Coordinates of C-alpha atoms in Angstrom, one line a residue:
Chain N
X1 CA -17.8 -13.2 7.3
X2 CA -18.0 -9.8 9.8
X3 CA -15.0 -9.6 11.5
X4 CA -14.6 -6.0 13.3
X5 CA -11.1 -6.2 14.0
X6 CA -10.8 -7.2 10.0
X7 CA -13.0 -4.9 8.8
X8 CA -11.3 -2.4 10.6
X9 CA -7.6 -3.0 9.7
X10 CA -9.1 -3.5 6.0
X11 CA -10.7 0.5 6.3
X12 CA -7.8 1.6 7.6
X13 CA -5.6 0.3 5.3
X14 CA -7.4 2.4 2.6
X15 CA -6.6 5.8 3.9
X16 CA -3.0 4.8 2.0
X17 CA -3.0 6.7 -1.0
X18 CA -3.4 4.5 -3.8
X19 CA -4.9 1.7 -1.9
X20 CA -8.7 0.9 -2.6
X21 CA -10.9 -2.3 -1.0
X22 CA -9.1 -4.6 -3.2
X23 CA -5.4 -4.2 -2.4
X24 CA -6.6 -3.2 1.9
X25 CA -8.0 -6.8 1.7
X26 CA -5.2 -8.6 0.1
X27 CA -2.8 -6.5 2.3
X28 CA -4.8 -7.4 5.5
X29 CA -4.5 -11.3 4.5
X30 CA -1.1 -11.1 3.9
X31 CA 0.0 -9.6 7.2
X32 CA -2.8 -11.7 9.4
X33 CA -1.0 -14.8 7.7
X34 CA 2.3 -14.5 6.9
X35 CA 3.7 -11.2 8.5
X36 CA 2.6 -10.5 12.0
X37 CA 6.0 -8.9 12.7
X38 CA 6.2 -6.7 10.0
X39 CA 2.9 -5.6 10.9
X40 CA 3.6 -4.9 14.3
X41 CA 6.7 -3.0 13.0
X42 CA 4.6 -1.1 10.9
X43 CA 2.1 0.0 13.6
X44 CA 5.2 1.1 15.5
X45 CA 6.8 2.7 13.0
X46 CA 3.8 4.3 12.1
X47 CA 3.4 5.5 15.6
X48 CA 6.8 6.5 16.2
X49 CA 7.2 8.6 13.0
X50 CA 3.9 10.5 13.9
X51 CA 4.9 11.6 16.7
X52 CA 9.0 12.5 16.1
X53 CA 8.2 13.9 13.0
X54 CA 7.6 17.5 12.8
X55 CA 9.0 20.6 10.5
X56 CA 12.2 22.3 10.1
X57 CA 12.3 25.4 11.4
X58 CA 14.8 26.7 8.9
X59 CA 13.7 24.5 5.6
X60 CA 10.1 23.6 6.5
X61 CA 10.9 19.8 5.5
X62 CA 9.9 16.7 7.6
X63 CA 12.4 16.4 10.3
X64 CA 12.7 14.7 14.1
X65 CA 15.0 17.7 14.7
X66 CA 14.6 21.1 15.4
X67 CA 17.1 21.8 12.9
X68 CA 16.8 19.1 9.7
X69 CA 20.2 17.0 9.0
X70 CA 20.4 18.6 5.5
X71 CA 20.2 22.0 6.8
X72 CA 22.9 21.0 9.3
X73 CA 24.8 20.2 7.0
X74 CA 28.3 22.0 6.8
X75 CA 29.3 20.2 3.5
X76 CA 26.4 22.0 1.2
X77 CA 26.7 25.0 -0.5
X78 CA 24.7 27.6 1.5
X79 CA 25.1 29.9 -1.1
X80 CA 22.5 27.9 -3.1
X81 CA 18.8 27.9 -1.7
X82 CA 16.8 25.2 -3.9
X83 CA 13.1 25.9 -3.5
X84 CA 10.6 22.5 -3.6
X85 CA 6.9 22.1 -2.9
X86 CA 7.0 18.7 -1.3
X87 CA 10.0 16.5 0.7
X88 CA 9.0 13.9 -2.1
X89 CA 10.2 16.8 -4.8
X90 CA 13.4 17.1 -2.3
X91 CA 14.0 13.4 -2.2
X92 CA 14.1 13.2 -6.1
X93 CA 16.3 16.0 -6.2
X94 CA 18.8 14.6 -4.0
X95 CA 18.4 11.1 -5.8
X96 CA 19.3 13.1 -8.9
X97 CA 22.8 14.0 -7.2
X98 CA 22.8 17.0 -9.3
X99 CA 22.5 19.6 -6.5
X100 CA 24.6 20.4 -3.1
X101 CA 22.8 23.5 -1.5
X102 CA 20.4 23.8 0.6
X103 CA 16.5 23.2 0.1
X104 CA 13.5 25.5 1.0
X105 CA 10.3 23.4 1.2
X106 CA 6.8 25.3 0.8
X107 CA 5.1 21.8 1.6
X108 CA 2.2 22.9 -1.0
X109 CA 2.1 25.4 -3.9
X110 CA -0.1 28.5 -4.7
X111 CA -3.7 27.1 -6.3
X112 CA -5.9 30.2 -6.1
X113 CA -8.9 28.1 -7.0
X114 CA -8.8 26.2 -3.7
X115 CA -7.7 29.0 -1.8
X116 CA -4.3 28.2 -1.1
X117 CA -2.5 32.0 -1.2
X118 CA 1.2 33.3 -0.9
X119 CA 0.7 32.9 3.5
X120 CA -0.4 29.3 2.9
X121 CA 3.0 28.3 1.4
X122 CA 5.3 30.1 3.5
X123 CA 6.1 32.6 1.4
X124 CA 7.4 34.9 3.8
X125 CA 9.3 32.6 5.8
X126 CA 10.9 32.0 2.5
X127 CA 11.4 35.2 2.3
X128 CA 13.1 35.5 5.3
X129 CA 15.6 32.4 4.6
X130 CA 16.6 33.6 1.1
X131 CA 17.6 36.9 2.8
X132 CA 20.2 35.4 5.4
X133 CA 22.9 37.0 3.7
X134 CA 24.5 33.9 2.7
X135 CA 22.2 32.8 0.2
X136 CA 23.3 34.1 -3.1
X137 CA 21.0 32.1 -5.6
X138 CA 17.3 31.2 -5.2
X139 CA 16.6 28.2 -7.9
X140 CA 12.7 27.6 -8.4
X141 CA 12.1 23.7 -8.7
X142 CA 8.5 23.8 -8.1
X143 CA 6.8 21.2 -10.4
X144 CA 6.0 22.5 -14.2
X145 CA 2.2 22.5 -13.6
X146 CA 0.0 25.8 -13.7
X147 CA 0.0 25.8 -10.2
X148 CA 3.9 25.3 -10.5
X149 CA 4.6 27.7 -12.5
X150 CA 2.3 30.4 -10.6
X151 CA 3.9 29.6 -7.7
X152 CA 7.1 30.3 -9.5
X153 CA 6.5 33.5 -10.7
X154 CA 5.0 34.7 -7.5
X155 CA 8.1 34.0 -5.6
X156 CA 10.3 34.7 -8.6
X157 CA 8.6 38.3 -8.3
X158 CA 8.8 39.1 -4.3
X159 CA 12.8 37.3 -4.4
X160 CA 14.2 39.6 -7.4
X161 CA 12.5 42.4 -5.3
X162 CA 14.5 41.6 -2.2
X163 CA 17.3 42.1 -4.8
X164 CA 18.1 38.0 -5.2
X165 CA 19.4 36.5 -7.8
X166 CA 16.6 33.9 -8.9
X167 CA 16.2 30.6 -11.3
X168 CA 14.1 28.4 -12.7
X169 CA 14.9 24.8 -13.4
X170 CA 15.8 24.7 -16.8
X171 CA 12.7 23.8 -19.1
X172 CA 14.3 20.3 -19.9
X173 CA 11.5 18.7 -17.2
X174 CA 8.3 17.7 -19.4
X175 CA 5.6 19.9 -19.2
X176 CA 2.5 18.6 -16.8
X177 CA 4.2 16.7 -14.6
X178 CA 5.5 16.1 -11.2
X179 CA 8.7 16.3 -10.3
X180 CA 8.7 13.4 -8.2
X181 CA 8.0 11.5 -10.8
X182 CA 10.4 12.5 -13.5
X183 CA 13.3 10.2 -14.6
X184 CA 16.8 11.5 -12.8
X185 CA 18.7 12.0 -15.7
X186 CA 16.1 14.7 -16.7
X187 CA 16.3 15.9 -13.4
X188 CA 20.0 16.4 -13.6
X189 CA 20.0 18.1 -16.7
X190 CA 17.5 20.1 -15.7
X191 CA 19.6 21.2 -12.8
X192 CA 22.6 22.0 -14.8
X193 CA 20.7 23.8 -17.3
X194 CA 18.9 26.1 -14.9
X195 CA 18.8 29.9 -15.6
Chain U
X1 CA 18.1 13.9 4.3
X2 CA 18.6 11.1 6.2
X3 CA 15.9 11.4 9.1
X4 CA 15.4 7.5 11.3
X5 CA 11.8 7.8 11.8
X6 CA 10.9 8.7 8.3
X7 CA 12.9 6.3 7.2
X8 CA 11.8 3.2 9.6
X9 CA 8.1 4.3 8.3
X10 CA 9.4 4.1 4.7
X11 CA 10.7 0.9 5.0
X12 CA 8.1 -0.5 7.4
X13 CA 5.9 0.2 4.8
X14 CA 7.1 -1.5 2.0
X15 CA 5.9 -5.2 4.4
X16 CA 2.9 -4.6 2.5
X17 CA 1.9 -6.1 -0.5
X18 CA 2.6 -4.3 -3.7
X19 CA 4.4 -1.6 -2.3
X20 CA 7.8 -0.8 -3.0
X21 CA 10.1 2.4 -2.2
X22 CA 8.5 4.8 -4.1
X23 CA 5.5 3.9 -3.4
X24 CA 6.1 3.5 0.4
X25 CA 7.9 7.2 0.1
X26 CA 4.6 8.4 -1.2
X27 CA 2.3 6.7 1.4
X28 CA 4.4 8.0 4.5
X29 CA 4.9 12.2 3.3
X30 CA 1.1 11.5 2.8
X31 CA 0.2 10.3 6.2
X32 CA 2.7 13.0 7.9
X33 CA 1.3 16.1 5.6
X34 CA -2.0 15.0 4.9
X35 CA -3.9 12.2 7.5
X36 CA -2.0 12.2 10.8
X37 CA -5.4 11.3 11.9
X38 CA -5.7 8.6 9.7
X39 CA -2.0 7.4 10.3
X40 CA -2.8 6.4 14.0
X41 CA -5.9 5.4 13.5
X42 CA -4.1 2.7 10.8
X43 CA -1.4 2.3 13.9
X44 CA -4.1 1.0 15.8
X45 CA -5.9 -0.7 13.5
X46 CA -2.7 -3.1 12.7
X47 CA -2.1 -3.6 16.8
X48 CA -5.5 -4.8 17.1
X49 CA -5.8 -6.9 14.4
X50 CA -3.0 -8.6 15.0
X51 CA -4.1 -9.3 18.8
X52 CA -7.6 -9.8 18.4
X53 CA -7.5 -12.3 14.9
X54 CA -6.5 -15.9 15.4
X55 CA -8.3 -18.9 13.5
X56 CA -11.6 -20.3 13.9
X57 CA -11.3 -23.6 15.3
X58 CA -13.9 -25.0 13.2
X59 CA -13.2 -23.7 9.4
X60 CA -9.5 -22.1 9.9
X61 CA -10.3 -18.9 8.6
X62 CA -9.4 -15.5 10.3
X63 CA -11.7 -14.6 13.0
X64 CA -11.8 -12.6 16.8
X65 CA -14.1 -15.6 18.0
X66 CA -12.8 -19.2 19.1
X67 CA -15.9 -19.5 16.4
X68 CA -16.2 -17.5 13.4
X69 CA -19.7 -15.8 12.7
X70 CA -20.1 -17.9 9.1
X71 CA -19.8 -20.8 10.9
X72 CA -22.1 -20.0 13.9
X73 CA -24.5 -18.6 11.4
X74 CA -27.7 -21.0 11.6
X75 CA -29.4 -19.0 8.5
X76 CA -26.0 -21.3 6.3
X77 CA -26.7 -24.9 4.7
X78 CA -24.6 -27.2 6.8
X79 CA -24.8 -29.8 4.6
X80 CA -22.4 -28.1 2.0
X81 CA -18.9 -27.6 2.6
X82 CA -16.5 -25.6 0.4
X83 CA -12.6 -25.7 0.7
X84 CA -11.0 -22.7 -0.6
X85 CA -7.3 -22.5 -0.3
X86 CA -7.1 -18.7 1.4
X87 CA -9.9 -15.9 3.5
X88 CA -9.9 -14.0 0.4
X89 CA -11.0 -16.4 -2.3
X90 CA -13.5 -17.6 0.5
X91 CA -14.2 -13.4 0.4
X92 CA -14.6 -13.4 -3.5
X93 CA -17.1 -16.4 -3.2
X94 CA -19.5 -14.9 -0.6
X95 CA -19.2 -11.6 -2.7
X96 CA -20.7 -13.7 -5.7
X97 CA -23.6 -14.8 -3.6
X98 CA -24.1 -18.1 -5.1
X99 CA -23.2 -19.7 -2.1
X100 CA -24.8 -20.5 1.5
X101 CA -23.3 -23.3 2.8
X102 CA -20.5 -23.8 5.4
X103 CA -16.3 -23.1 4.3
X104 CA -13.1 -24.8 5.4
X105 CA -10.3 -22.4 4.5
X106 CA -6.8 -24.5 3.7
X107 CA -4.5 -21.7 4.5
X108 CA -2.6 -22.9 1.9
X109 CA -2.3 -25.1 -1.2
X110 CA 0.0 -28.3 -1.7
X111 CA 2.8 -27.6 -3.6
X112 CA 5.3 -30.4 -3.3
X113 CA 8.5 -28.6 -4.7
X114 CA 8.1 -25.8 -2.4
X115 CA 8.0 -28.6 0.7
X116 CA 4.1 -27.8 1.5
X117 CA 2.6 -31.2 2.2
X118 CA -0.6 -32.6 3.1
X119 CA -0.2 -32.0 7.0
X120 CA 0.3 -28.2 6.3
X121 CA -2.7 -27.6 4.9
X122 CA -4.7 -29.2 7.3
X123 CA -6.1 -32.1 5.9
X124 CA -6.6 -33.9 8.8
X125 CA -8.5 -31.9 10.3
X126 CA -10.7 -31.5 7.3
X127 CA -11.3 -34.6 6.7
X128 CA -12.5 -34.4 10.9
X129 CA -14.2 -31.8 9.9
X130 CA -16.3 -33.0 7.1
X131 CA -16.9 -36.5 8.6
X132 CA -18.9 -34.3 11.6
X133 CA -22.5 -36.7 10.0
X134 CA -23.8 -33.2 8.7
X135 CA -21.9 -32.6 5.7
X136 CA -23.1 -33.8 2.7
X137 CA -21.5 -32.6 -0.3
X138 CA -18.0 -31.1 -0.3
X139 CA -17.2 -28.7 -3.0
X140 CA -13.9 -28.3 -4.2
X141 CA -12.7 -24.6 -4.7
X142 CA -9.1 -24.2 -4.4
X143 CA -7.8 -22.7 -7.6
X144 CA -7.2 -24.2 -11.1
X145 CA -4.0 -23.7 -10.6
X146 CA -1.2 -26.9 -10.8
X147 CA -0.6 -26.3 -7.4
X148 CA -4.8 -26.1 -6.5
X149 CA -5.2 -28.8 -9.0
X150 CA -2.8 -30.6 -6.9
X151 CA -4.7 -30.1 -4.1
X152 CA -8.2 -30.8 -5.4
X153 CA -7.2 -34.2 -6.3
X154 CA -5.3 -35.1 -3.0
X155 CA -8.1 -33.9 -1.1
X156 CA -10.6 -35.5 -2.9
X157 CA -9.2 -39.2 -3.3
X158 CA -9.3 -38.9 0.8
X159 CA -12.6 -37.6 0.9
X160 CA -14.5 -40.2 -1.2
X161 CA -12.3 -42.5 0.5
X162 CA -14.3 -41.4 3.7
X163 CA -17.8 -41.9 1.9
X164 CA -18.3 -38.3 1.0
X165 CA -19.6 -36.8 -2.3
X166 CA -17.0 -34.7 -3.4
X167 CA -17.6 -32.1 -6.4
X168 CA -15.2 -29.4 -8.0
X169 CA -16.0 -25.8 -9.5
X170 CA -17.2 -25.7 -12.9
X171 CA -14.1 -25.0 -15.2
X172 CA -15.3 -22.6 -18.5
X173 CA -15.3 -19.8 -19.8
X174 CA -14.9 -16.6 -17.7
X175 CA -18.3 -14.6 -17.8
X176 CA -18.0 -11.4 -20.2
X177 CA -15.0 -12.3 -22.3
X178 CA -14.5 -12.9 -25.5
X179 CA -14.2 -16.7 -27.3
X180 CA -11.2 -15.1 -29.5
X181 CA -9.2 -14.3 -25.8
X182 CA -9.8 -17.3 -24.1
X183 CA -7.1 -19.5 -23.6
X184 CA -7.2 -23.1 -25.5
X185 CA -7.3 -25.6 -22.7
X186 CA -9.9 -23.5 -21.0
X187 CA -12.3 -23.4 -24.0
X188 CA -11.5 -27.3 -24.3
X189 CA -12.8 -28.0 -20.7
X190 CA -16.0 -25.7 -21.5
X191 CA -16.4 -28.0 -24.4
X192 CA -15.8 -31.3 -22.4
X193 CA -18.3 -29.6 -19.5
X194 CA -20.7 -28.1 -21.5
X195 CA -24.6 -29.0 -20.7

C-alpha cells in the first residue's frame, strides 16, 4: 500500500508539533473519509493565515495588521506594558482576564547556550516601546524557567536603567513551567500579586 | 487579540482528530513562528490528497489509481482475501507482515443502532468481489468489537452461502501482556482456541 499522495499528506501531517506516524495516519484517514471539507478548509486556512499573518510593529505579536487589534485598542491601559515570550503566553494571559494593558512580545527568550542573545529577542525594540512616555510600568511575565528568569533579569536591568518602573509576576506561578500551560486562577493571582 | 486568520487556522485545525483548542493554538503559533515552510508544504499536501485519492475499484481502499498498487501487485496470493473494516487496520496488518494475500476494505462496520446496514458497507460488492473464481479463502478481520462481531457474522453467513470458506482472526491473548491483566472473556476464548 504506496500511495504518494497518502504518504505525502501523512509526512506532512507530522511537521504538527506533537503529531508522530501514528496520529498523521489516523488523521489522514479521517479526513480522506469523513471530512474532505474540513480538510480543504484547513489547507485554506492554512494558506490564508501564512500569508496575512505577519508581526506587529508596535508589540511584535502575530497580527494581519500593521498595527495588532490589542495595541489598537483604546480601552487598555497604556500605562501598563506586560512583557511575554510567545502570543501563546499572551493568549493565557488574556484568558486569565487579570490584565488590561498592553503586551510586548519578544517571540523567544534569552538562552545563551543556543545562542539566542539580547538582539535576538528584541530587546531594544523593547526598549524603545517601554520608553514612549506613556508607559509607566514594565511587568516581566516571561515563563519561570532559567531561561525565563535570565531573560527577566536582563531586561529587568536595561528597563530600571531607562529609569522604568519594572515587575515581575508574582512568584505564585510554579517553578519550571510554562506559562501557557499554567491553570488561570494561578495566573490571575499571579497578576495581582506582581511586584 | 482577536486576529480572523489566526483564528480560522485555529479552528480549522481542531477538524483533525485529537486535537482540541489548545492544542490547535499550539500547532498554528508553531507553524507561523517556527515552519512557515512546513505549513504550505502541509497546505498542499491536504489539496492534493484530497484531489488525487478516491477508492480503488477493486478493494475500496484509498488510492490515486482506478487500481490500487496492493491489488495490482502480482508478487500477493490472490487466493486469500481479508476484509478489514477501515485503510488503517488494513495498514496495521501489512505492518505485521504475516500477511500476502489480497484485502477488501469495508469502509465501515455494521452497526444497526446507528442506521449502518449491510448496503453501506459494501457487501454486495464483496460478495462480487470474492465470487471473482480466484478467491479461495476469505479471512475475516473486522474488529472484535460488537459492532465488528456483528459484521463478521453477517458477512460470513452470505459468504458460505456463496460456497466460500470463510475464516476469522484468532481471538487470544495479546502478545507481551500479562495473564493477571487480561480480560476474562478474552482468556476464555484463548482457552476455547487453544492448540
Amino acid at each position: 500500500m504506496s500511495e504518494a499522495a497518502l504518504d505525502g499528506l501523512i509526512e506532512a501531517l507530522q511537521r504538527l508539533p506533537g503529531v508522530g506516524q501514528k496520529s498523521a495516519q489516523r488523521m489522514a484517514f479521517h479526513l480522506l473519509q469523513h471530512d474532505r471539507d474540513g480538510a480543504r478548509r484547513l489547507s485554506a486556512a492554512i494558506t490564508h493565515a501564512m500569508s496575512a499573518m505577519r508581526h506587529c510593529t508596535r508589540c511584535h505579536t502575530f497580527s494581519e495588521h500593521e498595527v495588532c487589534t490589542t495595541c489598537t485598542d483604546s480601552r487598555r491601559d497604556a500605562r501598563l506594558l506586560c512583557v511575554v515570550e510567545t502570543p501563546a503566553d499572551q493568549a493565557a494571559l488574556e484568558r486569565s482576564g487579570s490584565f488590561k494593558g498592553l503586551y510586548f512580545v519578544l517571540m523567544g527568550r534569552l538562552d545563551p547556550l543556543r545562542g539566542v542573545g539580547v538582539a535576538d529577542i528584541g530587546a531594544e525594540a523593547l526598549l524603545a516601546r517601554a520608553g514612549d512616555g506613556v508607559v509607566e510600568e514594565v511587568i516581566l511575565a516571561t515563563g519561570f524557567t532559567a531561561e525565563g528568569e535570565v531573560t527577566a533579569q536582563a531586561l529587568q536591568a536595561a528597563l530600571v536603567a531607562r529609569g522604568l518602573k519594572v515587575t515581575r509576576l508574582a512568584r505564585g506561578v510554579p517553578a519550571g513551567s510554562e506559562l501557557e500551560y499554567v491553570d488561570l486562577s494561578t495566573i490571575a493571582h499571579a497578576m495581582g500579586d506582581r511586584r
